[in-house]
mmCIF file of C-alpha atoms in Angstrom:
data_model
loop_
_atom_site.group_PDB
_atom_site.id
_atom_site.type_symbol
_atom_site.label_atom_id
_atom_site.label_comp_id
_atom_site.label_asym_id
_atom_site.label_seq_id
_atom_site.Cartn_x
_atom_site.Cartn_y
_atom_site.Cartn_z
ATOM 1 C CA UNK A 1 32.695 -21.569 -11.314
ATOM 2 C CA UNK A 2 29.867 -23.088 -9.306
ATOM 3 C CA UNK A 3 28.522 -26.264 -10.867
ATOM 4 C CA UNK A 4 24.938 -25.020 -10.818
ATOM 5 C CA UNK A 5 25.371 -21.613 -12.437
ATOM 6 C CA UNK A 6 24.188 -21.220 -16.011
ATOM 7 C CA UNK A 7 24.309 -17.840 -17.737
ATOM 8 C CA UNK A 8 20.662 -16.825 -18.206
ATOM 9 C CA UNK A 9 19.388 -16.511 -21.742
ATOM 10 C CA UNK A 10 17.909 -13.073 -22.265
ATOM 11 C CA UNK A 11 16.537 -11.469 -25.429
ATOM 12 C CA UNK A 12 18.629 -8.910 -27.271
ATOM 13 C CA UNK A 13 17.485 -5.319 -26.698
ATOM 14 C CA UNK A 14 16.331 -3.251 -29.679
ATOM 15 C CA UNK A 15 17.972 0.066 -28.723
ATOM 16 C CA UNK A 16 15.963 2.172 -31.168
ATOM 17 C CA UNK A 17 12.635 0.730 -30.017
ATOM 18 C CA UNK A 18 13.488 1.141 -26.330
ATOM 19 C CA UNK A 19 14.562 4.750 -26.737
ATOM 20 C CA UNK A 20 11.487 5.620 -28.815
ATOM 21 C CA UNK A 21 9.108 4.015 -26.309
ATOM 22 C CA UNK A 22 10.818 5.684 -23.351
ATOM 23 C CA UNK A 23 10.563 9.069 -25.077
ATOM 24 C CA UNK A 24 6.804 8.645 -25.549
ATOM 25 C CA UNK A 25 6.240 8.544 -21.777
ATOM 26 C CA UNK A 26 7.395 12.171 -21.664
ATOM 27 C CA UNK A 27 4.470 13.212 -23.844
ATOM 28 C CA UNK A 28 1.710 12.038 -21.466
ATOM 29 C CA UNK A 29 -0.792 14.722 -20.472
ATOM 30 C CA UNK A 30 -1.658 14.444 -16.763
ATOM 31 C CA UNK A 31 -4.731 16.249 -15.397
ATOM 32 C CA UNK A 32 -4.672 18.145 -12.100
ATOM 33 C CA UNK A 33 -6.216 15.515 -9.778
ATOM 34 C CA UNK A 34 -4.065 12.741 -11.229
ATOM 35 C CA UNK A 35 -1.031 15.014 -11.008
ATOM 36 C CA UNK A 36 -1.550 15.691 -7.298
ATOM 37 C CA UNK A 37 -2.060 11.977 -6.657
ATOM 38 C CA UNK A 38 1.078 11.197 -8.649
ATOM 39 C CA UNK A 39 3.165 13.783 -6.814
ATOM 40 C CA UNK A 40 2.158 12.415 -3.415
ATOM 41 C CA UNK A 41 2.837 8.878 -4.615
ATOM 42 C CA UNK A 42 6.287 9.925 -5.843
ATOM 43 C CA UNK A 43 7.081 11.512 -2.463
ATOM 44 C CA UNK A 44 6.094 8.295 -0.681
ATOM 45 C CA UNK A 45 8.513 6.345 -2.914
ATOM 46 C CA UNK A 46 11.643 8.407 -2.242
ATOM 47 C CA UNK A 47 14.695 7.004 -0.481
ATOM 48 C CA UNK A 48 15.942 10.227 1.102
ATOM 49 C CA UNK A 49 19.705 9.887 0.950
ATOM 50 C CA UNK A 50 22.924 11.379 2.216
ATOM 51 C CA UNK A 51 26.134 9.648 1.138
ATOM 52 C CA UNK A 52 28.893 12.177 1.542
ATOM 53 C CA UNK A 53 32.244 11.981 3.230
ATOM 54 C CA UNK A 54 31.254 15.002 5.315
ATOM 55 C CA UNK A 55 28.058 13.409 6.688
ATOM 56 C CA UNK A 56 27.609 14.112 10.388
ATOM 57 C CA UNK A 57 25.149 12.811 12.996
ATOM 58 C CA UNK A 58 23.477 16.212 12.922
ATOM 59 C CA UNK A 59 22.976 16.090 9.163
ATOM 60 C CA UNK A 60 21.457 12.608 9.411
ATOM 61 C CA UNK A 61 19.135 13.804 12.189
ATOM 62 C CA UNK A 62 17.967 16.702 10.009
ATOM 63 C CA UNK A 63 17.399 14.336 7.089
ATOM 64 C CA UNK A 64 15.327 12.019 9.280
ATOM 65 C CA UNK A 65 13.244 14.960 10.471
ATOM 66 C CA UNK A 66 12.553 15.875 6.869
ATOM 67 C CA UNK A 67 11.649 12.250 6.112
ATOM 68 C CA UNK A 68 9.114 12.282 8.961
ATOM 69 C CA UNK A 69 7.616 15.652 8.035
ATOM 70 C CA UNK A 70 8.612 16.755 4.519
ATOM 71 C CA UNK A 71 6.917 20.159 4.808
ATOM 72 C CA UNK A 72 5.191 21.424 7.940
ATOM 73 C CA UNK A 73 1.506 22.145 7.404
ATOM 74 C CA UNK A 74 1.271 20.163 4.182
ATOM 75 C CA UNK A 75 -0.346 16.776 3.581
ATOM 76 C CA UNK A 76 2.698 15.415 1.774
ATOM 77 C CA UNK A 77 3.272 11.806 2.907
ATOM 78 C CA UNK A 78 6.410 10.578 4.631
ATOM 79 C CA UNK A 79 9.125 9.173 2.371
ATOM 80 C CA UNK A 80 9.811 5.448 2.024
ATOM 81 C CA UNK A 81 13.290 5.292 3.534
ATOM 82 C CA UNK A 82 16.356 7.159 4.690
ATOM 83 C CA UNK A 83 19.567 5.850 3.128
ATOM 84 C CA UNK A 84 22.924 6.380 4.872
ATOM 85 C CA UNK A 85 26.376 4.867 5.254
ATOM 86 C CA UNK A 86 26.616 1.940 7.724
ATOM 87 C CA UNK A 87 28.161 4.058 10.486
ATOM 88 C CA UNK A 88 25.106 6.324 10.465
ATOM 89 C CA UNK A 89 22.536 3.507 10.688
ATOM 90 C CA UNK A 90 22.101 3.644 14.512
ATOM 91 C CA UNK A 91 21.422 7.379 14.354
ATOM 92 C CA UNK A 92 18.826 7.037 11.597
ATOM 93 C CA UNK A 93 17.229 4.075 13.364
ATOM 94 C CA UNK A 94 16.832 6.056 16.564
ATOM 95 C CA UNK A 95 15.470 9.147 14.805
ATOM 96 C CA UNK A 96 12.911 7.149 12.810
ATOM 97 C CA UNK A 97 11.686 5.009 15.685
ATOM 98 C CA UNK A 98 7.895 4.755 15.758
ATOM 99 C CA UNK A 99 7.498 5.471 12.031
ATOM 100 C CA UNK A 100 7.062 3.196 9.031
ATOM 101 C CA UNK A 101 10.103 4.759 7.351
ATOM 102 C CA UNK A 102 12.784 2.195 6.573
ATOM 103 C CA UNK A 103 16.493 2.622 7.255
ATOM 104 C CA UNK A 104 18.546 1.686 4.199
ATOM 105 C CA UNK A 105 22.320 1.431 4.077
ATOM 106 C CA UNK A 106 24.802 1.226 1.222
ATOM 107 C CA UNK A 107 26.952 -1.589 2.547
ATOM 108 C CA UNK A 108 29.439 -3.657 0.430
ATOM 109 C CA UNK A 109 32.089 -0.956 0.180
ATOM 110 C CA UNK A 110 29.926 1.459 -1.745
ATOM 111 C CA UNK A 111 30.333 2.901 -4.351
ATOM 112 C CA UNK A 112 33.231 0.956 -5.906
ATOM 113 C CA UNK A 113 32.603 -2.454 -4.357
ATOM 114 C CA UNK A 114 36.356 -2.988 -4.473
ATOM 115 C CA UNK A 115 36.829 -5.349 -1.544
ATOM 116 C CA UNK A 116 36.862 -9.068 -0.944
ATOM 117 C CA UNK A 117 33.543 -10.847 -0.695
ATOM 118 C CA UNK A 118 34.208 -11.583 2.988
ATOM 119 C CA UNK A 119 34.837 -7.900 3.715
ATOM 120 C CA UNK A 120 31.655 -7.002 1.891
ATOM 121 C CA UNK A 121 29.478 -9.584 3.618
ATOM 122 C CA UNK A 122 30.954 -8.606 6.992
ATOM 123 C CA UNK A 123 29.987 -4.980 6.362
ATOM 124 C CA UNK A 124 26.463 -6.061 5.437
ATOM 125 C CA UNK A 125 26.103 -8.047 8.675
ATOM 126 C CA UNK A 126 27.323 -5.075 10.718
ATOM 127 C CA UNK A 127 24.813 -2.764 9.034
ATOM 128 C CA UNK A 128 21.918 -5.171 9.621
ATOM 129 C CA UNK A 129 22.955 -5.725 13.248
ATOM 130 C CA UNK A 130 22.980 -1.929 13.676
ATOM 131 C CA UNK A 131 19.358 -1.779 12.509
ATOM 132 C CA UNK A 132 19.326 -1.489 8.715
ATOM 133 C CA UNK A 133 16.061 -2.684 7.189
ATOM 134 C CA UNK A 134 17.391 -2.569 3.644
ATOM 135 C CA UNK A 135 20.831 -3.027 2.089
ATOM 136 C CA UNK A 136 21.863 -1.397 -1.185
ATOM 137 C CA UNK A 137 24.788 -3.378 -2.650
ATOM 138 C CA UNK A 138 26.760 -2.639 -5.793
ATOM 139 C CA UNK A 139 27.923 -5.404 -8.104
ATOM 140 C CA UNK A 140 31.530 -5.792 -9.269
ATOM 141 C CA UNK A 141 31.299 -4.174 -12.692
ATOM 142 C CA UNK A 142 34.819 -5.262 -13.594
ATOM 143 C CA UNK A 143 33.914 -8.909 -13.126
ATOM 144 C CA UNK A 144 30.724 -8.442 -15.109
ATOM 145 C CA UNK A 145 32.454 -6.713 -18.037
ATOM 146 C CA UNK A 146 35.130 -9.437 -18.026
ATOM 147 C CA UNK A 147 32.390 -12.005 -18.470
ATOM 148 C CA UNK A 148 32.755 -13.526 -15.008
ATOM 149 C CA UNK A 149 29.004 -13.728 -14.564
ATOM 150 C CA UNK A 150 29.236 -16.602 -12.112
ATOM 151 C CA UNK A 151 31.097 -14.275 -9.703
ATOM 152 C CA UNK A 152 28.250 -11.759 -9.866
ATOM 153 C CA UNK A 153 25.792 -14.530 -9.108
ATOM 154 C CA UNK A 154 27.911 -15.772 -6.202
ATOM 155 C CA UNK A 155 28.400 -12.341 -4.640
ATOM 156 C CA UNK A 156 24.716 -11.449 -4.804
ATOM 157 C CA UNK A 157 23.704 -14.800 -3.281
ATOM 158 C CA UNK A 158 26.292 -14.418 -0.493
ATOM 159 C CA UNK A 159 25.186 -10.885 0.310
ATOM 160 C CA UNK A 160 21.521 -11.845 0.183
ATOM 161 C CA UNK A 161 22.310 -14.506 2.807
ATOM 162 C CA UNK A 162 24.241 -11.982 4.909
ATOM 163 C CA UNK A 163 21.224 -9.642 4.805
ATOM 164 C CA UNK A 164 19.148 -12.017 6.911
ATOM 165 C CA UNK A 165 15.718 -10.347 7.304
ATOM 166 C CA UNK A 166 16.788 -7.133 5.560
ATOM 167 C CA UNK A 167 15.731 -6.502 1.971
ATOM 168 C CA UNK A 168 18.423 -6.399 -0.706
ATOM 169 C CA UNK A 169 18.623 -3.814 -3.488
ATOM 170 C CA UNK A 170 21.226 -4.693 -6.124
ATOM 171 C CA UNK A 171 22.851 -1.695 -7.833
ATOM 172 C CA UNK A 172 23.995 -2.487 -11.368
ATOM 173 C CA UNK A 173 25.721 0.889 -11.987
ATOM 174 C CA UNK A 174 24.256 0.939 -15.474
ATOM 175 C CA UNK A 175 26.365 3.935 -16.518
ATOM 176 C CA UNK A 176 29.341 1.573 -16.555
ATOM 177 C CA UNK A 177 27.683 -1.433 -18.232
ATOM 178 C CA UNK A 178 28.011 0.127 -21.706
ATOM 179 C CA UNK A 179 25.079 -1.556 -23.512
ATOM 180 C CA UNK A 180 21.377 -2.259 -23.025
ATOM 181 C CA UNK A 181 22.112 -5.952 -23.560
ATOM 182 C CA UNK A 182 24.495 -5.859 -20.589
ATOM 183 C CA UNK A 183 21.853 -4.091 -18.487
ATOM 184 C CA UNK A 184 19.317 -6.754 -19.401
ATOM 185 C CA UNK A 185 21.698 -9.614 -18.555
ATOM 186 C CA UNK A 186 22.871 -8.052 -15.273
ATOM 187 C CA UNK A 187 19.240 -7.443 -14.270
ATOM 188 C CA UNK A 188 18.352 -11.081 -14.874
ATOM 189 C CA UNK A 189 21.399 -12.377 -12.973
ATOM 190 C CA UNK A 190 20.505 -10.146 -10.001
ATOM 191 C CA UNK A 191 16.884 -11.273 -10.019
ATOM 192 C CA UNK A 192 17.799 -14.959 -10.293
ATOM 193 C CA UNK A 193 20.280 -14.571 -7.399
ATOM 194 C CA UNK A 194 17.567 -13.255 -5.093
ATOM 195 C CA UNK A 195 17.469 -9.445 -5.325
ATOM 196 C CA UNK A 196 14.352 -7.914 -3.787
ATOM 197 C CA UNK A 197 14.963 -4.770 -5.867
ATOM 198 C CA UNK A 198 17.201 -3.993 -8.823
ATOM 199 C CA UNK A 199 18.611 -0.463 -8.939
ATOM 200 C CA UNK A 200 20.230 1.518 -11.739
ATOM 201 C CA UNK A 201 22.979 3.546 -10.129
ATOM 202 C CA UNK A 202 25.041 4.629 -7.158
ATOM 203 C CA UNK A 203 24.541 8.299 -8.013
ATOM 204 C CA UNK A 204 28.342 8.619 -8.117
ATOM 205 C CA UNK A 205 28.732 7.804 -11.847
ATOM 206 C CA UNK A 206 27.339 9.689 -14.850
ATOM 207 C CA UNK A 207 24.963 8.906 -16.391
ATOM 208 C CA UNK A 208 22.775 7.755 -13.523
ATOM 209 C CA UNK A 209 19.242 6.598 -14.196
ATOM 210 C CA UNK A 210 17.838 7.176 -17.675
ATOM 211 C CA UNK A 211 14.371 6.292 -18.883
ATOM 212 C CA UNK A 212 15.553 3.853 -21.613
ATOM 213 C CA UNK A 213 17.774 1.957 -19.157
ATOM 214 C CA UNK A 214 14.998 1.895 -16.567
ATOM 215 C CA UNK A 215 12.591 0.600 -19.211
ATOM 216 C CA UNK A 216 14.969 -2.275 -20.029
ATOM 217 C CA UNK A 217 15.073 -3.179 -16.320
ATOM 218 C CA UNK A 218 11.280 -2.893 -15.947
ATOM 219 C CA UNK A 219 10.795 -5.210 -18.918
ATOM 220 C CA UNK A 220 13.162 -7.733 -17.325
ATOM 221 C CA UNK A 221 11.077 -7.594 -14.139
ATOM 222 C CA UNK A 222 7.876 -7.945 -16.186
ATOM 223 C CA UNK A 223 9.136 -10.969 -18.098
ATOM 224 C CA UNK A 224 10.352 -12.593 -14.869
ATOM 225 C CA UNK A 225 6.925 -12.062 -13.301
ATOM 226 C CA UNK A 226 5.171 -13.567 -16.331
ATOM 227 C CA UNK A 227 7.469 -16.591 -16.145
ATOM 228 C CA UNK A 228 7.513 -17.177 -12.364
ATOM 229 C CA UNK A 229 4.720 -15.114 -10.779
ATOM 230 C CA UNK A 230 7.294 -13.454 -8.474
ATOM 231 C CA UNK A 231 7.424 -9.667 -8.113
ATOM 232 C CA UNK A 232 10.731 -7.787 -7.961
ATOM 233 C CA UNK A 233 11.069 -4.096 -7.107
ATOM 234 C CA UNK A 234 12.752 -1.344 -9.128
ATOM 235 C CA UNK A 235 14.734 1.711 -8.026
ATOM 236 C CA UNK A 236 16.071 4.245 -10.524
ATOM 237 C CA UNK A 237 18.666 6.472 -8.873
ATOM 238 C CA UNK A 238 20.840 9.382 -9.851
ATOM 239 C CA UNK A 239 19.802 12.319 -12.001
ATOM 240 C CA UNK A 240 16.057 12.401 -11.252
ATOM 241 C CA UNK A 241 15.630 15.863 -9.784
ATOM 242 C CA UNK A 242 12.348 17.271 -11.106
ATOM 243 C CA UNK A 243 8.776 16.339 -10.183
ATOM 244 C CA UNK A 244 7.874 16.229 -13.871
ATOM 245 C CA UNK A 245 10.517 13.528 -14.423
ATOM 246 C CA UNK A 246 9.068 11.472 -11.576
ATOM 247 C CA UNK A 247 5.609 11.561 -13.162
ATOM 248 C CA UNK A 248 7.106 10.313 -16.445
ATOM 249 C CA UNK A 249 8.711 7.398 -14.593
ATOM 250 C CA UNK A 250 5.432 6.546 -12.844
ATOM 251 C CA UNK A 251 3.626 6.477 -16.201
ATOM 252 C CA UNK A 252 6.305 4.087 -17.475
ATOM 253 C CA UNK A 253 5.923 1.802 -14.459
ATOM 254 C CA UNK A 254 2.129 1.752 -14.738
ATOM 255 C CA UNK A 255 2.158 0.916 -18.450
ATOM 256 C CA UNK A 256 4.977 -1.658 -18.228
ATOM 257 C CA UNK A 257 4.313 -3.449 -14.940
ATOM 258 C CA UNK A 258 0.820 -2.349 -13.914
ATOM 259 C CA UNK A 259 -0.773 -0.783 -10.841
ATOM 260 C CA UNK A 260 0.590 -3.439 -8.452
ATOM 261 C CA UNK A 261 4.041 -1.847 -8.744
ATOM 262 C CA UNK A 262 2.768 1.672 -7.949
ATOM 263 C CA UNK A 263 3.693 1.253 -4.299
ATOM 264 C CA UNK A 264 6.765 2.025 -2.161
ATOM 265 C CA UNK A 265 6.959 -1.726 -1.599
ATOM 266 C CA UNK A 266 7.848 -2.208 -5.267
ATOM 267 C CA UNK A 267 9.121 1.061 -6.672
ATOM 268 C CA UNK A 268 11.476 3.689 -5.229
ATOM 269 C CA UNK A 269 13.253 6.816 -6.350
ATOM 270 C CA UNK A 270 16.863 7.207 -5.230
ATOM 271 C CA UNK A 271 16.803 10.963 -5.593
ATOM 272 C CA UNK A 272 16.868 13.196 -2.534
ATOM 273 C CA UNK A 273 16.729 16.491 -4.430
ATOM 274 C CA UNK A 274 13.498 15.252 -6.038
ATOM 275 C CA UNK A 275 11.575 15.754 -2.802
ATOM 276 C CA UNK A 276 11.946 19.538 -2.815
ATOM 277 C CA UNK A 277 10.741 19.710 -6.408
ATOM 278 C CA UNK A 278 7.703 17.564 -5.513
ATOM 279 C CA UNK A 279 6.941 19.792 -2.513
ATOM 280 C CA UNK A 280 7.111 22.924 -4.643
ATOM 281 C CA UNK A 281 4.745 21.413 -7.218
ATOM 282 C CA UNK A 282 2.265 20.312 -4.522
ATOM 283 C CA UNK A 283 2.255 23.825 -3.091
ATOM 284 C CA UNK A 284 1.742 25.195 -6.599
ATOM 285 C CA UNK A 285 -1.307 22.942 -7.017
ATOM 286 C CA UNK A 286 -2.642 23.953 -3.578
ATOM 287 C CA UNK A 287 -2.071 27.694 -3.640
ATOM 288 C CA UNK A 288 -1.678 28.552 -7.315
ATOM 289 C CA UNK A 289 1.854 29.850 -6.833
ATOM 290 C CA UNK A 290 5.283 28.377 -6.294
ATOM 291 C CA UNK A 291 6.612 27.987 -2.770
ATOM 292 C CA UNK A 292 9.973 29.675 -2.225
ATOM 293 C CA UNK A 293 12.745 27.113 -1.846
ATOM 294 C CA UNK A 294 14.080 29.065 1.148
ATOM 295 C CA UNK A 295 11.319 27.424 3.179
ATOM 296 C CA UNK A 296 12.619 23.969 2.287
ATOM 297 C CA UNK A 297 15.290 22.164 4.287
ATOM 298 C CA UNK A 298 18.273 20.314 2.849
ATOM 299 C CA UNK A 299 17.782 18.320 -0.320
#
C-alpha cells in the first residue's frame, strides 16, 4: 500500500431516499420550448459509440459522418464525441478533422480491465499517441470488491499520468459494485485520484446506468465541489435509449449540480441509440409527426 493513501470517508447512502428522489425526476412536466432545447442539449452531450468485435473502418467512418451531421436538413447539433477501440482512433481522428467533436477511446483492456497495470498504461499511451482526446478506463472491480482500494487509487493515478493531455473518464461498472455505498466510495476514490469524469458503466454489463446510481454519483460530485471548488464531469452509460429518459437525466443534473454542468464539457451520455430517439422527437416537434426510422443511419 502506498504510504499516502487513506480510504476516503464518505457518508452512507440512504437507499430508500435516493430511489424516491430519482423517481420524482420522471414526473417533471416539460413544456414544448424547453423540451426542444433539452433535446438539442442532449444530442450535443452524446458520445456516439461503436465497441463491437466486428467494427470495421467503414463502420467508424459512417459513425463519424453521423456525428458531424446527425440528420441532414435538421438543426440538430453535432455530438460531443465519437468513442471507439484504440485501433480505430486514427480513422476517427481523420474523419473528424476540422470539427470540435472529440475522439474518445476505451483503452485499459476494456471492458474487463484484466491486464497488468503496465499493459493498461501502455495501451493508453498508444491511444493518445494515435490521436485520442479522451480515454475511458475501467477500474478493477475485483480489487475494489476485495477491499484493495489503494490499488484502485494507484491504477487511476497511473493511467491519468499516461493520458498526458487527454481527459480521463473513469468507468466504475456500477452494475458490479453491488451497493450504493460502494458506488459512493468508488466515485470518491476516482475523483480524488484525478478523474476528469466519472462514468457508470461499460455498456457490457446489466444493469448499466440507472437514475438512482447516477444520483449517488452526482451527489458525490456536488459534495466534492462544495468542499474543494473543483468541478468533475459525469457520464451515465448503458441502457439510456429514449429521448424522454435523457430529459429526466438532465432535470436531475440541473437540480443536483446546477446549470454549470448542463454542458458537454461536464455531462455526457454514453448511449448511441439515444441519438435516433432524440432526432425522431425533434422532428415530431418540428413537423407534428414522427420521422420514420428508415431515414436514420446506424444507431
